[in-house]
XYZ file of C-alpha atoms in Angstrom:
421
model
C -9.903 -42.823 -19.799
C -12.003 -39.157 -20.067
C -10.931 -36.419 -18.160
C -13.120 -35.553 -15.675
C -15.018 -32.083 -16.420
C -13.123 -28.855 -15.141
C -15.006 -27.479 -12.172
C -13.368 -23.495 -11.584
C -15.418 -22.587 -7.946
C -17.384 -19.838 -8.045
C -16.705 -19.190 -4.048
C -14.238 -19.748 -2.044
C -15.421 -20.609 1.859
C -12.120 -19.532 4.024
C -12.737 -19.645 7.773
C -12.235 -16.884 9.883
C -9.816 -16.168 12.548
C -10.866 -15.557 16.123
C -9.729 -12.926 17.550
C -8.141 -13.174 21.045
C -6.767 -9.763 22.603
C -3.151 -10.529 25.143
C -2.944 -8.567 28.762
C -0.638 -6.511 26.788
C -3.183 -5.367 24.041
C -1.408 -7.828 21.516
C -4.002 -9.477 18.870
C -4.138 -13.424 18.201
C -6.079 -14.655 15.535
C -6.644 -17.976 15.622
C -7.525 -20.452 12.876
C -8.519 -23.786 14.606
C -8.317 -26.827 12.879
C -8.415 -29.832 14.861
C -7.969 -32.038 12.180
C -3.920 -31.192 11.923
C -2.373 -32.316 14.525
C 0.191 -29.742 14.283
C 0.706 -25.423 15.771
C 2.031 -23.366 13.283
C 2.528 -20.188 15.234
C 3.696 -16.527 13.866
C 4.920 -13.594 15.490
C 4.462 -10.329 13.229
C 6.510 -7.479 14.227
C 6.701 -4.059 12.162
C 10.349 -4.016 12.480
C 11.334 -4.008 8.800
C 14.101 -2.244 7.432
C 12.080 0.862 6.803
C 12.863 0.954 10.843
C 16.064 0.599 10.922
C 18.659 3.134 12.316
C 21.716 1.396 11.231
C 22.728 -0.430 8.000
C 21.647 -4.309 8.272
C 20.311 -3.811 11.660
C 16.932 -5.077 10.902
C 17.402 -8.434 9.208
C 20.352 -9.196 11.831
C 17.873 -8.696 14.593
C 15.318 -11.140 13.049
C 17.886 -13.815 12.196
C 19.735 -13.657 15.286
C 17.002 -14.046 17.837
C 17.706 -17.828 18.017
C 21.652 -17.485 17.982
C 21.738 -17.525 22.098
C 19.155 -16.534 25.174
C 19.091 -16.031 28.782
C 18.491 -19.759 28.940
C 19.652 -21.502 26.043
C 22.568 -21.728 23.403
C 22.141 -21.344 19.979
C 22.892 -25.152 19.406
C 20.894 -26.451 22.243
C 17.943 -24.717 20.658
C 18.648 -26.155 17.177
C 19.017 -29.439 19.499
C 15.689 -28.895 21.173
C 13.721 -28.265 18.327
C 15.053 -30.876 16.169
C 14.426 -33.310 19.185
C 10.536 -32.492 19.372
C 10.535 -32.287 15.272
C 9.745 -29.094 15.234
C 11.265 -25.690 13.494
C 11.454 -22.093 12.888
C 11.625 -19.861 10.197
C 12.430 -16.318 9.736
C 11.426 -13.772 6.729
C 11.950 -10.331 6.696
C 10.431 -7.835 4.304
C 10.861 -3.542 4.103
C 8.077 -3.732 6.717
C 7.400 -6.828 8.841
C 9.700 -9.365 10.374
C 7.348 -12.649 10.333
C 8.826 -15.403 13.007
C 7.050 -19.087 12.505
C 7.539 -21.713 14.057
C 6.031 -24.935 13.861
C 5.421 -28.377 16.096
C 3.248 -31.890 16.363
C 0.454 -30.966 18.992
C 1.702 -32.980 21.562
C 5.205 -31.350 21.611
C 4.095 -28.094 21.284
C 4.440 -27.477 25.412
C 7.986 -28.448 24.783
C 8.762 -26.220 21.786
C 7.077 -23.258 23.255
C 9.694 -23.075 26.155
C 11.856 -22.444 23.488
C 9.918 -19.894 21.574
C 9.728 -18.199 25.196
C 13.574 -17.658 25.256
C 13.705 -16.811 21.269
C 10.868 -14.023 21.363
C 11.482 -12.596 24.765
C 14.883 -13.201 26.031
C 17.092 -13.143 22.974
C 20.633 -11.701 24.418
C 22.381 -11.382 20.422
C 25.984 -12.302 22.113
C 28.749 -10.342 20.906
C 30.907 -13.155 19.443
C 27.627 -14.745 17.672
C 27.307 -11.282 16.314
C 30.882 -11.204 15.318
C 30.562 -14.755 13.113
C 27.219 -13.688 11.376
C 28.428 -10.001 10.136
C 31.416 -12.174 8.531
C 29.580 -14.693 6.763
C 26.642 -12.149 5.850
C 29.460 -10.006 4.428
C 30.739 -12.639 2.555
C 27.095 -13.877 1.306
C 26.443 -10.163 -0.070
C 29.873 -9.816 -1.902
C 29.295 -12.968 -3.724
C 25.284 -12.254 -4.056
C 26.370 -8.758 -6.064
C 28.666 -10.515 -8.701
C 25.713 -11.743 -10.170
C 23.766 -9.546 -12.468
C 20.416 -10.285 -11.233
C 20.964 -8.960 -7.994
C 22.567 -5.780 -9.091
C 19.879 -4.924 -11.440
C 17.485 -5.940 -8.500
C 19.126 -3.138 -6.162
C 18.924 -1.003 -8.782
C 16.053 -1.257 -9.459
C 14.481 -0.526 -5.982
C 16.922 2.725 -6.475
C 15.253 3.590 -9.383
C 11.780 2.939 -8.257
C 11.928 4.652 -4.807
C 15.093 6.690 -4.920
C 18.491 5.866 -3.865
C 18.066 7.081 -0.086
C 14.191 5.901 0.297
C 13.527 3.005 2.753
C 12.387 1.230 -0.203
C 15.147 1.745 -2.609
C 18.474 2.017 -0.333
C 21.213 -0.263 -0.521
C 24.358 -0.506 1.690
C 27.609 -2.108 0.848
C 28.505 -4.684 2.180
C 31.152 -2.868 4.520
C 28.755 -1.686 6.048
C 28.680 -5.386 7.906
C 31.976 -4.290 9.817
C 29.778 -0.900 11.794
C 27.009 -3.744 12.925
C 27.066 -4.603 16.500
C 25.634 -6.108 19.088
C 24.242 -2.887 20.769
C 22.527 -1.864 17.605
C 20.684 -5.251 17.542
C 19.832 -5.394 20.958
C 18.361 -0.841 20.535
C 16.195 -2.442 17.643
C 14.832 -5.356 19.010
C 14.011 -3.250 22.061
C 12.355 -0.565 20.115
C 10.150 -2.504 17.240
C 9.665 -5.924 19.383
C 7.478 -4.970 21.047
C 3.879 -5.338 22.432
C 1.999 -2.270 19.914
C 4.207 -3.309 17.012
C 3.115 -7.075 17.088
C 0.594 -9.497 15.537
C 0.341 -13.248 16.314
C -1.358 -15.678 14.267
C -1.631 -19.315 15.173
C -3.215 -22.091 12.813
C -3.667 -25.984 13.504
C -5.122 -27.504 16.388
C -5.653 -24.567 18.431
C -6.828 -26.290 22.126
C -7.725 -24.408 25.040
C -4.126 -25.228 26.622
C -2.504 -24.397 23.440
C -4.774 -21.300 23.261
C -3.246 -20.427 26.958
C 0.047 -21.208 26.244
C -0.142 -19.019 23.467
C -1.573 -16.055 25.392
C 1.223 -16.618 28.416
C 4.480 -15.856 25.906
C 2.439 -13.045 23.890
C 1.701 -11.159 27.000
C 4.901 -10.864 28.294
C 6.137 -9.020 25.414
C 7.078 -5.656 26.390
C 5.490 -2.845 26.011
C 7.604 0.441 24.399
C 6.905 3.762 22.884
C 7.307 3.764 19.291
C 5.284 2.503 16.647
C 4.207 2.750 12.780
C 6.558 4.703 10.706
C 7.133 8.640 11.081
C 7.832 11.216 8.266
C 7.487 8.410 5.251
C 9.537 9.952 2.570
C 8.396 10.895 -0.927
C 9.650 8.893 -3.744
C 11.963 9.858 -6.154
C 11.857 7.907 -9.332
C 14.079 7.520 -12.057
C 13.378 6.006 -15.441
C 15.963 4.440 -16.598
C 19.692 2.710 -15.206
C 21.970 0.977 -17.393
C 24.315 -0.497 -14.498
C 27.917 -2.274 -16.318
C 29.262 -5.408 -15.103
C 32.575 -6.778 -17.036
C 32.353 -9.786 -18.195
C 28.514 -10.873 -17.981
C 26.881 -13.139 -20.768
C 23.990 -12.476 -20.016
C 21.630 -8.898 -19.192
C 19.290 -8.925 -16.511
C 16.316 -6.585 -17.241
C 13.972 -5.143 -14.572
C 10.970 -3.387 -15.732
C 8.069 -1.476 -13.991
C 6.093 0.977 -12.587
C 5.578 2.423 -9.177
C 1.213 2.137 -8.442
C -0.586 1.692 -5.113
C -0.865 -0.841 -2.194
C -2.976 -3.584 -2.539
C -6.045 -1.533 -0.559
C -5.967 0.408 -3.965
C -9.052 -0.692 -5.644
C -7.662 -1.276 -9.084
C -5.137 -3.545 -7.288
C -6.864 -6.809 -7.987
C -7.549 -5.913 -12.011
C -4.471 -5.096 -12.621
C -3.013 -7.987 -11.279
C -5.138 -9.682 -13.659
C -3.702 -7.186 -16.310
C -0.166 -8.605 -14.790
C -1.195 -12.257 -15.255
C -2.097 -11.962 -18.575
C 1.252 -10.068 -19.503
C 3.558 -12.250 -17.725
C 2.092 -14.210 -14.994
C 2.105 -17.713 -15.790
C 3.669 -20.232 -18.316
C 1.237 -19.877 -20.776
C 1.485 -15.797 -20.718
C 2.538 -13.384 -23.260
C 5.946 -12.480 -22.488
C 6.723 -16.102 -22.402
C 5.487 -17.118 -25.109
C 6.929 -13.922 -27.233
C 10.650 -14.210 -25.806
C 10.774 -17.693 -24.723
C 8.911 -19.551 -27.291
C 8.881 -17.582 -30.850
C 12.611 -15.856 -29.639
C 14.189 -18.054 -27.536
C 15.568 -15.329 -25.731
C 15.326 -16.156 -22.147
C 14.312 -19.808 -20.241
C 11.564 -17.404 -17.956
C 10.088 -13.953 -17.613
C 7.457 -13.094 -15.002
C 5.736 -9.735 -14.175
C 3.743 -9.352 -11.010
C 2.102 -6.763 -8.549
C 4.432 -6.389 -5.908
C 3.130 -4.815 -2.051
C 4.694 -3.227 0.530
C 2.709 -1.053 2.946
C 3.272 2.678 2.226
C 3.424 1.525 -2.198
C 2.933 -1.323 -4.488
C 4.307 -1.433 -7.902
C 4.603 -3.703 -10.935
C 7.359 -5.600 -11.771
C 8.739 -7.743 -15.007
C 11.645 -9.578 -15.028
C 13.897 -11.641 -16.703
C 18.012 -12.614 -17.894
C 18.732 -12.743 -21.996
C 22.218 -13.243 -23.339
C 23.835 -10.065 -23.530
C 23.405 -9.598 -27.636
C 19.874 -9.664 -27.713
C 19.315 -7.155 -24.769
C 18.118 -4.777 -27.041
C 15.793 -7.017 -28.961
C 13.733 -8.337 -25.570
C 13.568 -4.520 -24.572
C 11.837 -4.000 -27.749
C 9.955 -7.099 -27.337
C 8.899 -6.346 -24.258
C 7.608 -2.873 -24.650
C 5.723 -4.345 -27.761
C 3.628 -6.729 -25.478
C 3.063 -3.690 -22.730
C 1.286 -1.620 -25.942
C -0.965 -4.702 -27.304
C -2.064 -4.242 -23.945
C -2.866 -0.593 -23.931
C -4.150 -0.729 -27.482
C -6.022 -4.222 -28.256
C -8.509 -6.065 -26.566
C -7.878 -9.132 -24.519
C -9.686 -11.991 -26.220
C -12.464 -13.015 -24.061
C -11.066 -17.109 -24.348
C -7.437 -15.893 -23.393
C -8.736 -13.865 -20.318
C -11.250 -17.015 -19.459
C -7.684 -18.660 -18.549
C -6.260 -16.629 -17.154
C -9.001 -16.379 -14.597
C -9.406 -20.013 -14.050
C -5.878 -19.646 -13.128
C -5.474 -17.161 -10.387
C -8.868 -19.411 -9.233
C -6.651 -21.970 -9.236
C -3.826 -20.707 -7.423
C -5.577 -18.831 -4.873
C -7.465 -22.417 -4.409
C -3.695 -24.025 -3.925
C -2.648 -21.507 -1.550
C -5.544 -21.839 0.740
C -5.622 -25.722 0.770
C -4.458 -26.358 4.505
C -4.298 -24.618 7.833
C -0.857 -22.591 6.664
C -1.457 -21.514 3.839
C -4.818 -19.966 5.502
C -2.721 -18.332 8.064
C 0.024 -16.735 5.192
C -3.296 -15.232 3.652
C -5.341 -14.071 6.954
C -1.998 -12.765 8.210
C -1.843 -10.543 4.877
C -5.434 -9.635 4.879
C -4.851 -8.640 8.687
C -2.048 -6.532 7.482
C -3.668 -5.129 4.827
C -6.842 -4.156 7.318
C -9.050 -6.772 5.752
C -10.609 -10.224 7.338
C -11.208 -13.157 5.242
C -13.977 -12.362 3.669
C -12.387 -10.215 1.475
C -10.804 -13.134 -0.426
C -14.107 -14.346 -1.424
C -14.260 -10.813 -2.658
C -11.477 -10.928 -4.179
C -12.517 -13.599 -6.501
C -15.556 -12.223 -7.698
C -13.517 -9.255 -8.140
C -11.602 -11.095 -11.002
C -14.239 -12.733 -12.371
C -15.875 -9.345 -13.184
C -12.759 -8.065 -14.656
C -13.626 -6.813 -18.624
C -11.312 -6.854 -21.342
C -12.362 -3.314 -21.666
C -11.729 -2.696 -17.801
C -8.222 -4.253 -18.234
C -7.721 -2.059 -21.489
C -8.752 1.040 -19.818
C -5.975 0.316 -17.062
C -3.209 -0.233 -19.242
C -3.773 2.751 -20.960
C -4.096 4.765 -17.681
C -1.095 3.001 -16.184
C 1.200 1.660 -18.719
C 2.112 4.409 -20.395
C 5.562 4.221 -22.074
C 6.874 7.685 -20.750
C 5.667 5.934 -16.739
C 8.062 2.726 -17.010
C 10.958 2.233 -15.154
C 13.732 0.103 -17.158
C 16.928 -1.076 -15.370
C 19.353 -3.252 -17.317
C 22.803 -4.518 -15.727
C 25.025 -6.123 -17.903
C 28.561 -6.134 -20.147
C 27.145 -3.724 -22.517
C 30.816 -3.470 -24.345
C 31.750 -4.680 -28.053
């Protein structure tokens, strides 16, 4: 049989979202697709971590809002949902809490009586409260015996500095201060009508459409929003963090950049792809394949709203830490002093064509992306752009960049591990 011929698309046709404004002054976008016969619909607040006033305030707030309302338990809503085959999902980030849920079309009246209670009459009962600061505390103390999450942590010290919104860490002690009154200051603060995006995807009828509008207008209206008095960072370049016992060394590597409305943002996540990106990339094939030091290394540009950084990581066996730091830096100045191959580079961006293809291919996956481009202050278009921004990208661009950004003296190294005899 012949393989068919490889076809990499030279444009990329994303529909945009309509804008709807709420009585409130709350934005929907919607993406209307009446093919799926599902909703998908996502409330973005800024109520990160970066606004939190009390240690693990934030992320409780998010993940409780379904653990008990005004009208419903927290097991009759599992009950509800799972009846109508629907479900929710909660992420948070250092900036945005994103809360999804999803339903079939013809259940979504159903389902949205429960997203009603969950978004605007949340109550965060004491007792519930009570259970999930125990097994949270529990979750962390058993999340920081392993040496990828301490050198994570660490990291983010290192990058930001130990008391930035980006960097700090609590202990998990700090579980036993959390209560309900914290959760229920925060929610009222950053839930709120100024502090809130919605973006709905699917089959988007009129009734949906008003259904939609009804809950996102009652959300209330308060008096704070954005971030005041963003602190400056304070990074350090190197942590060596012990752990008795380890066999293996996790390794964090990086360098603090821009957001992604920088405009070398998109070439040097090229740069990024090509160092550590994919399968194929140089790291792994230098300390997977000729070293057999690690099963997977990945670098990436990483965004948050205020910064954006790059990041490599990866876990070796303790006794050739040293060797994949050497390794590693090795790669980072080919980079900064040879030439991409034009074939090698060709790949890579068929690739990130690829993937950005893969992302897009469905109604959620264009609502992830226009809810980042919203964030980000762009529309859709600006994927389109984005592409053509890679494609233009020049081994002697992506040179220049590593020279101007990769500069030994400029990376961050954080390694935790049993560094003892």
């Amino acid at each position: 049989m012949t393989q068919p011929p490889l076809t990499v698309p030279a444009t990329i046709d994303v529909q945009q979202a309509t804008k709807h404004i709420a009585q409130n002054g709350t934005p929907i976008y919607v993406i209307n697709c009446p093919e799926y016969e599902v909703v998908r619909l996502s409330f973005v607040f800024h109520a990160g971590s970066v606004t939190q006033r009390a240690p693990f305030v934030a992320s409780a707030t998010a993940n409780m809002l379904a653990e008990g309302t005004e009208k419903y338990s927290a097991q009759q809503i599992a009950e509800r949902l799972d009846y109508y085959g629907s479900y929710f999902d909660i992420n948070i980030d250092r900036d945005y809490s994103y809360i999804t849920f999803c339903s079939l079309s013809k259940f979504f009246p159903q389902t949205a009586e429960v997203i009603n209670q969950v978004i605007l009459h949340p109550t965060f009962p004491s007792q519930e409260v009570e259970i999930y600061r125990t097994k949270r505390k529990q979750q962390l103390a058993i999340e920081r015996r392993k040496v990828e999450t301490i050198a994570r942590e660490n990291f983010a010290k290192a990058m930001f500095g130990e008391k930035h919104p980006y960097g700090i860490s609590y202990t998990e002690e700090r579980y036993d201060t959390l209560t309900s009154e914290q959760i229920k200051e925060h929610y009222a603060r950053r839930y709120t009508a100024q502090n809130c995006i919605v973006v709905c995807s699917g089959n988007i009828t009129d009734e949906v459409l008003k259904i939609i509008n009804g809950i996102t207008s009652e959300i209330a209206h308060g008096t704070e929003c954005g971030v005041e008095d963003f602190p400056t960072f304070d990074t350090t370049s190197e942590r060596a963090i012990q752990h008795d016992g380890a066999v293996q060394s996790s390794i964090r590597m990086g360098r603090l950049l821009f957001p992604r409305t920088h405009p070398d943002f998109i070439p040097m996540q090229v740069l990024s792809t090509v160092l550590g990106g994919y399968f194929g990339s140089r790291l792994m094939q230098n300390l997977r394949e000729r070293n057999g030091f690690t099963y997977g290394v990945f670098s990436a540009m990483v965004n948050f709203q205020q910064a954006g950084y790059l990041a490599i990581a990866t876990q070796v066996g303790k006794e050739v830490t040293e060797r994949a730091l050497e390794e590693i830096a090795a790669e980072i100045e080919l980079l900064r002093t040879q030439l991409i191959p034009h074939e090698e580079l060709e790949l890579v961006k068929n690739i990130m064509a690829g993937e950005m293809m893969r992302i897009l291919d469905g109604p959620f996956g264009i609502a992830d992306v226009t809810t980042e481009n919203i964030l980000c202050g762009f529309d859709n278009s600006h994927i389109q752009q984005n592409l053509e921004r890679i494609r233009q990208t020049t081994p002697e661009e992506l040179l220049t960049l590593a020279q101007r950004y990769l500069r030994t003296e400029d990376i961050v190294t954080v390694v935790a591990g049993d560094f003892n005899e």
